[in-house]
Short mmCIF file of C-alpha atoms in Angstrom, two decimals:
data_model
loop_
_atom_site.label_atom_id
_atom_site.label_comp_id
_atom_site.label_asym_id
_atom_site.label_seq_id
_atom_site.Cartn_x
_atom_site.Cartn_y
_atom_site.Cartn_z
CA UNK A 1 97.58 128.16 115.93
CA UNK A 2 98.47 131.33 114.42
CA UNK A 3 95.96 134.49 115.25
CA UNK A 4 95.29 135.35 111.59
CA UNK A 5 94.42 131.81 111.02
CA UNK A 6 92.57 131.28 113.56
CA UNK A 7 89.96 134.35 113.08
CA UNK A 8 89.78 132.82 109.35
CA UNK A 9 89.18 129.76 110.52
CA UNK A 10 86.18 130.69 112.69
CA UNK A 11 84.41 132.48 109.65
CA UNK A 12 84.86 129.10 107.32
CA UNK A 13 83.23 127.47 110.60
CA UNK A 14 79.84 129.41 109.54
CA UNK A 15 79.91 128.73 106.36
CA UNK A 16 80.77 124.85 106.80
CA UNK A 17 80.80 121.60 108.60
CA UNK A 18 82.99 119.16 106.31
CA UNK A 19 86.36 121.75 106.93
CA UNK A 20 89.67 120.75 106.42
CA UNK A 21 92.87 122.86 108.08
CA UNK A 22 96.87 122.12 107.81
CA UNK A 23 98.55 123.91 110.56
CA UNK A 24 101.85 124.44 108.98
CA UNK A 25 104.37 124.50 112.33
CA UNK A 26 102.58 121.32 113.61
CA UNK A 27 102.60 119.07 109.73
CA UNK A 28 104.89 120.91 107.71
CA UNK A 29 104.71 121.70 104.00
CA UNK A 30 100.82 121.57 102.65
CA UNK A 31 101.36 119.47 99.35
CA UNK A 32 99.81 116.41 97.14
CA UNK A 33 102.06 113.51 98.96
CA UNK A 34 101.92 115.17 102.73
CA UNK A 35 98.00 115.44 102.15
CA UNK A 36 97.97 111.99 101.58
CA UNK A 37 99.96 110.43 104.67
CA UNK A 38 97.89 112.62 106.90
CA UNK A 39 94.26 111.92 105.37
CA UNK A 40 96.47 108.07 106.20
CA UNK A 41 95.66 107.06 102.56
CA UNK A 42 99.61 105.81 102.45
CA UNK A 43 101.06 102.38 103.94
CA UNK A 44 104.76 101.05 103.80
CA UNK A 45 104.82 97.52 102.20
CA UNK A 46 108.01 96.66 100.41
CA UNK A 47 108.55 96.23 96.58
CA UNK A 48 108.62 92.41 96.08
CA UNK A 49 104.35 92.78 97.37
CA UNK A 50 103.95 96.00 95.20
CA UNK A 51 105.42 94.15 91.70
CA UNK A 52 103.30 90.67 93.69
CA UNK A 53 100.05 93.28 93.52
CA UNK A 54 100.32 94.89 89.69
CA UNK A 55 100.75 91.17 88.52
CA UNK A 56 97.54 90.42 90.29
CA UNK A 57 95.32 93.24 89.03
CA UNK A 58 96.32 92.14 85.69
CA UNK A 59 95.45 88.58 86.40
CA UNK A 60 92.01 89.30 88.28
CA UNK A 61 91.19 91.56 85.30
CA UNK A 62 89.07 93.77 87.87
CA UNK A 63 91.05 96.44 90.17
CA UNK A 64 90.36 93.92 93.30
CA UNK A 65 90.17 89.91 93.54
CA UNK A 66 86.37 88.79 92.59
CA UNK A 67 86.59 85.46 93.61
CA UNK A 68 87.97 87.02 96.95
CA UNK A 69 84.97 89.12 97.87
CA UNK A 70 81.13 88.86 97.24
CA UNK A 71 80.79 92.43 96.09
CA UNK A 72 80.66 91.55 92.50
CA UNK A 73 81.45 94.40 90.00
CA UNK A 74 82.25 92.60 86.93
CA UNK A 75 82.26 88.96 85.92
CA UNK A 76 85.67 86.62 86.49
CA UNK A 77 88.31 86.35 83.51
CA UNK A 78 87.49 82.86 82.90
CA UNK A 79 83.75 83.41 82.74
CA UNK A 80 84.24 86.28 80.05
CA UNK A 81 82.95 85.73 76.12
CA UNK A 82 85.91 88.48 75.44
CA UNK A 83 88.73 86.73 78.17
CA UNK A 84 91.97 87.71 76.57
CA UNK A 85 94.24 85.95 78.87
CA UNK A 86 96.08 83.04 79.35
CA UNK A 87 99.03 81.35 81.09
CA UNK A 88 101.35 82.25 78.07
CA UNK A 89 100.75 85.72 78.72
CA UNK A 90 100.88 85.37 82.30
CA UNK A 91 104.29 84.03 81.84
CA UNK A 92 105.65 86.83 79.49
CA UNK A 93 104.86 89.29 81.30
CA UNK A 94 105.31 87.78 84.77
CA UNK A 95 109.00 87.46 82.97
CA UNK A 96 109.35 91.46 81.91
CA UNK A 97 108.38 92.44 85.47
CA UNK A 98 111.05 90.19 87.33
CA UNK A 99 113.34 92.28 84.82
CA UNK A 100 111.53 95.18 85.51
CA UNK A 101 112.13 95.17 89.70
CA UNK A 102 115.87 93.41 89.04
CA UNK A 103 116.88 96.74 86.93
CA UNK A 104 114.69 98.50 89.83
CA UNK A 105 117.08 96.71 92.45
CA UNK A 106 120.13 97.46 90.72
CA UNK A 107 120.25 100.77 89.87
CA UNK A 108 117.80 103.19 92.32
CA UNK A 109 118.98 103.35 96.76
CA UNK A 110 116.13 104.30 99.15
CA UNK A 111 113.50 102.14 97.46
CA UNK A 112 110.67 102.88 99.39
CA UNK A 113 107.15 100.84 98.23
CA UNK A 114 103.86 102.25 99.12
CA UNK A 115 100.81 100.65 99.55
CA UNK A 116 97.63 102.93 99.15
CA UNK A 117 94.43 102.95 99.35
CA UNK A 118 91.28 105.21 101.91
CA UNK A 119 91.23 103.84 105.32
CA UNK A 120 89.25 100.92 106.36
CA UNK A 121 87.18 103.16 108.74
CA UNK A 122 85.67 105.47 105.66
CA UNK A 123 83.31 102.61 105.24
CA UNK A 124 80.91 103.51 107.22
CA UNK A 125 80.36 106.43 105.94
CA UNK A 126 79.67 105.64 102.74
CA UNK A 127 76.09 104.65 101.05
CA UNK A 128 77.03 101.82 99.17
CA UNK A 129 79.15 98.39 100.08
CA UNK A 130 82.65 99.36 98.13
CA UNK A 131 85.35 96.10 97.14
CA UNK A 132 88.57 96.79 99.28
CA UNK A 133 90.92 98.63 96.86
CA UNK A 134 94.43 99.21 96.68
CA UNK A 135 97.24 100.73 94.54
CA UNK A 136 100.84 100.18 94.93
CA UNK A 137 103.71 103.00 93.95
CA UNK A 138 107.72 102.28 94.32
CA UNK A 139 109.66 104.66 94.50
CA UNK A 140 113.89 105.42 94.83
CA UNK A 141 116.46 107.73 94.43
CA UNK A 142 118.88 107.82 91.11
CA UNK A 143 122.68 108.00 91.25
CA UNK A 144 122.63 111.48 90.39
CA UNK A 145 120.01 112.32 93.62
CA UNK A 146 116.91 112.27 90.88
CA UNK A 147 113.97 110.74 92.46
CA UNK A 148 112.34 107.59 90.08
CA UNK A 149 108.90 106.82 90.78
CA UNK A 150 106.56 103.60 88.98
CA UNK A 151 103.28 103.90 89.69
CA UNK A 152 99.96 101.95 87.93
CA UNK A 153 97.00 103.28 86.12
CA UNK A 154 93.99 103.56 88.32
CA UNK A 155 90.81 104.10 87.66
CA UNK A 156 88.04 106.32 88.49
CA UNK A 157 83.98 106.61 88.61
CA UNK A 158 83.33 108.72 91.00
CA UNK A 159 85.13 112.14 89.88
CA UNK A 160 83.51 115.22 87.61
CA UNK A 161 86.38 116.87 87.10
CA UNK A 162 88.84 117.73 84.41
CA UNK A 163 90.72 114.30 84.79
CA UNK A 164 89.02 112.62 82.16
CA UNK A 165 90.96 114.35 79.26
CA UNK A 166 94.29 113.22 80.74
CA UNK A 167 94.81 109.97 79.73
CA UNK A 168 98.02 107.41 81.05
CA UNK A 169 101.08 108.21 80.15
CA UNK A 170 103.37 105.90 78.06
CA UNK A 171 106.45 107.96 78.56
CA UNK A 172 107.71 108.36 81.44
CA UNK A 173 107.36 111.86 83.04
CA UNK A 174 110.90 113.82 83.49
CA UNK A 175 110.38 117.08 85.51
CA UNK A 176 113.36 118.33 83.47
CA UNK A 177 115.89 117.28 81.56
CA UNK A 178 117.93 114.18 82.79
CA UNK A 179 121.56 113.28 82.67
CA UNK A 180 123.37 111.09 80.95
CA UNK A 181 123.13 108.61 83.55
CA UNK A 182 119.54 108.82 84.39
CA UNK A 183 118.65 109.01 81.07
CA UNK A 184 120.77 105.48 80.29
CA UNK A 185 117.88 104.17 83.01
CA UNK A 186 114.83 105.71 81.43
CA UNK A 187 115.40 104.17 78.38
CA UNK A 188 116.52 100.68 79.39
CA UNK A 189 112.78 101.16 82.28
CA UNK A 190 110.89 102.58 79.49
CA UNK A 191 111.98 99.73 77.26
CA UNK A 192 110.59 97.16 79.71
CA UNK A 193 107.77 99.34 79.96
CA UNK A 194 106.76 99.27 76.84
CA UNK A 195 106.41 95.36 76.79
CA UNK A 196 104.49 95.16 79.72
CA UNK A 197 101.23 97.09 76.99
CA UNK A 198 98.21 98.14 78.23
CA UNK A 199 95.84 95.36 79.66
CA UNK A 200 92.20 96.33 79.23
CA UNK A 201 90.45 95.54 82.87
CA UNK A 202 86.63 96.45 83.87
CA UNK A 203 85.30 98.31 86.58
CA UNK A 204 81.74 98.18 87.21
CA UNK A 205 80.26 96.47 84.09
CA UNK A 206 76.88 94.93 85.28
CA UNK A 207 73.74 97.45 84.30
CA UNK A 208 74.83 98.70 81.06
CA UNK A 209 77.96 100.51 82.63
CA UNK A 210 80.83 98.58 80.62
CA UNK A 211 82.77 100.49 82.30
CA UNK A 212 86.63 99.83 81.29
CA UNK A 213 89.91 100.95 81.55
CA UNK A 214 93.47 100.40 80.74
CA UNK A 215 96.28 99.36 83.19
CA UNK A 216 99.74 99.61 82.48
CA UNK A 217 102.75 100.66 84.70
CA UNK A 218 104.06 104.72 84.37
CA UNK A 219 106.96 106.80 85.47
CA UNK A 220 108.00 110.01 86.90
CA UNK A 221 111.32 111.40 87.54
CA UNK A 222 112.00 114.58 89.71
CA UNK A 223 114.17 116.19 91.40
CA UNK A 224 112.53 115.31 94.81
CA UNK A 225 110.52 112.07 96.39
CA UNK A 226 107.66 114.41 95.92
CA UNK A 227 107.41 115.96 92.57
CA UNK A 228 108.23 112.72 91.12
CA UNK A 229 105.12 110.96 92.96
CA UNK A 230 103.13 113.13 92.40
CA UNK A 231 103.89 113.54 88.81
CA UNK A 232 103.81 109.77 89.04
CA UNK A 233 100.01 109.62 90.13
CA UNK A 234 99.04 112.27 87.69
CA UNK A 235 100.27 110.45 85.17
CA UNK A 236 97.98 107.36 86.09
CA UNK A 237 95.08 109.38 86.27
CA UNK A 238 94.45 108.51 90.24
CA UNK A 239 95.09 112.48 91.33
CA UNK A 240 94.36 115.64 89.68
CA UNK A 241 95.30 119.32 90.81
CA UNK A 242 95.02 122.81 89.82
CA UNK A 243 95.30 126.06 91.09
CA UNK A 244 91.72 128.13 89.91
CA UNK A 245 89.01 130.52 91.30
CA UNK A 246 87.38 127.90 94.00
CA UNK A 247 83.22 128.04 93.03
CA UNK A 248 80.89 125.34 95.17
CA UNK A 249 77.99 124.16 93.40
CA UNK A 250 74.82 125.79 94.52
CA UNK A 251 73.13 122.71 96.23
CA UNK A 252 75.79 123.42 98.74
CA UNK A 253 74.69 125.99 101.85
CA UNK A 254 76.35 128.98 101.29
CA UNK A 255 77.88 127.78 98.60
CA UNK A 256 77.86 131.65 97.41
CA UNK A 257 79.52 133.24 100.62
CA UNK A 258 81.79 130.16 100.63
CA UNK A 259 83.05 131.04 97.57
CA UNK A 260 83.59 134.48 98.00
CA UNK A 261 85.13 133.92 101.04
CA UNK A 262 88.17 131.03 99.52
CA UNK A 263 89.22 133.79 96.87
CA UNK A 264 88.78 136.60 98.95
CA UNK A 265 90.87 135.37 102.10
CA UNK A 266 92.87 132.61 100.70
CA UNK A 267 95.61 132.89 98.51
CA UNK A 268 96.83 130.27 95.94
CA UNK A 269 93.26 128.06 95.79
CA UNK A 270 93.70 125.41 94.35
CA UNK A 271 91.20 122.11 93.59
CA UNK A 272 92.96 118.16 94.26
CA UNK A 273 91.06 115.26 93.86
CA UNK A 274 92.27 111.55 94.54
CA UNK A 275 90.32 108.26 93.03
CA UNK A 276 90.00 105.29 94.61
CA UNK A 277 88.36 103.79 91.65
CA UNK A 278 84.59 104.03 93.05
CA UNK A 279 85.29 106.01 95.89
CA UNK A 280 87.03 109.84 95.53
CA UNK A 281 88.36 112.63 98.19
CA UNK A 282 88.22 116.45 97.32
CA UNK A 283 89.72 119.11 98.40
CA UNK A 284 89.55 123.02 97.90
CA UNK A 285 91.58 125.20 99.98
CA UNK A 286 93.47 128.41 100.16
CA UNK A 287 96.33 129.92 102.07
CA UNK A 288 96.24 131.76 104.62
CA UNK A 289 98.71 135.13 104.99
CA UNK A 290 100.50 133.44 107.91
CA UNK A 291 100.91 130.23 106.03
CA UNK A 292 98.79 127.82 107.41
CA UNK A 293 95.69 126.18 104.62
CA UNK A 294 92.09 126.08 105.41
CA UNK A 295 89.23 125.39 102.96
CA UNK A 296 86.60 122.05 102.64
CA UNK A 297 86.87 118.06 102.48
CA UNK A 298 84.76 116.05 100.30
CA UNK A 299 84.54 112.80 99.07
CA UNK A 300 82.09 110.35 96.83
CA UNK A 301 81.28 107.62 96.07
CA UNK A 302 79.83 105.50 93.22
CA UNK A 303 76.60 104.58 93.02
CA UNK A 304 74.46 102.31 91.14
CA UNK A 305 71.70 103.43 89.67
CA UNK A 306 70.04 100.51 86.70
#
């Protein structure tokens, strides 16, 4: 580690215990996707399993399979008074998903699918038990070297950041104006996404919470794989990040000194928030003069409060 970073890290260690350190020499470029990989949130899967999981979430009506878990967050679809799911709807949507999957396979190269979840070992640090939640994304490269990413919307019952002001984006997000060939692909995908209308799912519903969210598939296209994934996860409301002045809550020890250190000693201070339904992670970081990143990592969980 470079001397300048070591000196700043020594100061930060005196101000807080939940440190975050990113050494660019050994870990590479710091960005949201690399952060998620480094933290153990990203696991390879395949496109068939990804599409199957998106459909399973619709069938369950909840972010996880309540039948396979003894931790009931919400009633099963079959037990709901407002159940609108039936075999006809399931078959119709399965047809659209099959068309979408085939369209992706026919028009994208270097297709990769990822399962995103918080590490199972993280349960040991939570106060409450939580269903094991995961979501899948699919990303691939277009003929003109752009990257296309599809992701499902993610419920968020933990964060208190500005993510709540952003609603899922129905239209495919484009980093810049696409070429004619890519625009044709976007149009064809968008038609299928429009047919896959949002499905109302339950989050934590008991105890008067009655939390619901709209499950749908969103997409993004960009020049790089990393940017396409970041834009898609933002559109899905799974992640939120922005550059801003860091202000830690007064309840934290040395909050004023810690805030002062972050804003005066580090550049490009940025707030990152990642939601896994009822578990969330935040990273408040800044860049050292040597190009490394330092900051504070924290996690939160939804607590039932009757």
